[in-house]
Coordinates of C-alpha atoms in Angstrom, one line a residue:
T213 CA -29.1 -6.6 -5.5
G214 CA -29.5 -4.4 -9.2
R215 CA -26.9 -3.7 -11.7
G216 CA -23.5 -3.7 -10.6
G217 CA -24.6 -5.4 -7.2
F218 CA -22.4 -8.5 -5.8
S219 CA -24.0 -11.4 -4.5
K220 CA -21.0 -12.5 -3.4
I221 CA -18.5 -10.1 -3.0
E222 CA -16.9 -11.9 -0.2
Q223 CA -14.9 -13.6 -4.0
L224 CA -13.5 -10.3 -4.8
T225 CA -9.4 -9.3 -4.1
M226 CA -8.3 -6.3 -3.2
F227 CA -8.4 -3.1 -5.3
A228 CA -4.5 -3.6 -6.5
D229 CA -3.7 0.0 -6.4
Y230 CA -0.4 1.7 -5.1
R231 CA -1.6 2.7 -1.9
V232 CA -2.5 -0.3 -0.1
P233 CA 1.1 -2.0 -0.6
Q234 CA 2.4 0.7 1.7
S235 CA 0.2 0.1 4.8
L236 CA 1.7 -3.9 4.4
Q237 CA 4.6 -2.5 4.2
H238 CA 3.9 -0.6 7.4
Y239 CA 2.4 -3.7 9.1
G240 CA 5.1 -5.6 8.0
V241 CA 3.0 -7.8 5.7
M242 CA 5.0 -7.1 3.1
S243 CA 8.5 -6.2 1.8
Y244 CA 10.3 -5.0 -1.1
S245 CA 14.1 -5.7 -2.3
K246 CA 17.0 -4.1 -1.2
E247 CA 17.0 -3.3 -5.3
L248 CA 13.1 -2.5 -5.6
L249 CA 13.1 0.0 -2.5
D250 CA 16.6 2.0 -4.0
F251 CA 14.6 2.2 -7.0
L252 CA 11.3 3.4 -5.0
K253 CA 13.2 5.8 -3.4
E254 CA 14.6 7.1 -6.2
D255 CA 10.9 8.7 -7.3
K256 CA 11.0 7.1 -10.6
L257 CA 8.6 6.1 -12.5
L258 CA 8.0 2.1 -13.6
E259 CA 7.1 1.2 -16.8
P260 CA 3.3 0.1 -17.3
G261 CA 3.7 -4.2 -16.5
H262 CA 7.5 -3.7 -15.3
R263 CA 7.7 -7.2 -13.4
W264 CA 7.7 -5.2 -10.3
E265 CA 4.9 -3.9 -10.8
Q266 CA 3.4 -7.3 -11.1
E267 CA 4.8 -8.6 -8.0
I268 CA 4.2 -5.4 -5.9
R269 CA 0.0 -5.9 -7.1
G270 CA 0.6 -9.6 -7.8
C271 CA 2.2 -10.1 -3.7
S272 CA -0.4 -7.3 -2.3
I273 CA -3.4 -9.5 -3.4
E274 CA -1.6 -12.2 -1.7
A275 CA -1.2 -10.5 0.8
V276 CA -4.7 -9.1 1.6
E277 CA -6.0 -12.5 1.2
R278 CA -3.6 -13.3 4.2
V279 CA -4.4 -11.1 6.3
T280 CA -8.6 -11.9 5.6
R281 CA -7.9 -15.4 6.5
R282 CA -5.8 -15.0 9.3
V283 CA -8.5 -12.5 10.4
R284 CA -10.8 -14.9 10.2
D285 CA -9.5 -17.5 11.5
V286 CA -8.7 -15.4 14.9
L287 CA -12.2 -13.9 15.1
E288 CA -13.6 -17.4 14.5
S289 CA -11.4 -19.2 17.6
K290 CA -12.9 -16.3 19.7
G291 CA -16.4 -16.8 19.6
V292 CA -17.1 -13.9 17.3
E293 CA -19.6 -13.4 14.4
A294 CA -18.1 -10.4 11.8
T295 CA -18.4 -10.1 8.5
V296 CA -14.6 -10.0 7.2
N297 CA -13.5 -10.1 3.7
S298 CA -10.7 -8.5 1.6
I299 CA -12.8 -5.7 0.5
L300 CA -13.3 -4.6 4.2
V301 CA -9.4 -5.2 4.5
D302 CA -8.2 -3.0 1.6
Q303 CA -10.4 0.0 3.2
F304 CA -9.5 -0.7 5.9
L305 CA -5.9 -0.4 4.8
W306 CA -6.4 2.1 2.6
G307 CA -7.9 4.6 4.6
Y308 CA -5.1 3.5 7.2
R309 CA -3.1 4.9 5.0
R310 CA -4.4 8.0 4.5
E311 CA -5.4 8.6 8.2
H312 CA -1.0 8.0 9.0
C313 CA 0.2 10.0 6.0
E314 CA 2.5 11.6 8.0
V315 CA 4.4 8.7 9.8
M316 CA 3.8 6.5 6.2
K317 CA 5.6 9.4 3.9
S318 CA 8.9 7.3 4.9
I319 CA 8.2 4.2 2.8
P320 CA 8.2 5.0 -0.5
Y321 CA 5.4 3.1 -3.1
H322 CA 5.0 2.3 -6.6
K323 CA 4.4 4.7 -9.1
V324 CA 3.0 3.4 -12.6
R325 CA 1.0 5.8 -15.6
S326 CA -2.0 3.5 -16.4
I327 CA -5.5 3.3 -16.7
Y328 CA -5.4 0.5 -14.7
Y329 CA -5.5 2.7 -11.4

């Protein structure tokens, strides 16, 4: 309600940042090609709008949507009523990465200089 309010927040997707893909890799939800993984391990910057950046962002959004649907299905099959949306899944994955940053150090993430993060 009010300015900036979302009456249908469940229609929003995840925020396509750089840390959620790291969590998605950790959980095995998403994986990178050897070529992309080798590039990321070199700690290089991607150019804004590079194909790999777009793929990572797009695949992250799709992966979170699939996780969200799966969680809803599992909860529904168990008769559990709960609010589950992509924003909550995104927040969980982002928070998980922050809380387990030492474990995640071995998982490279993409770096882009951009005003869109």
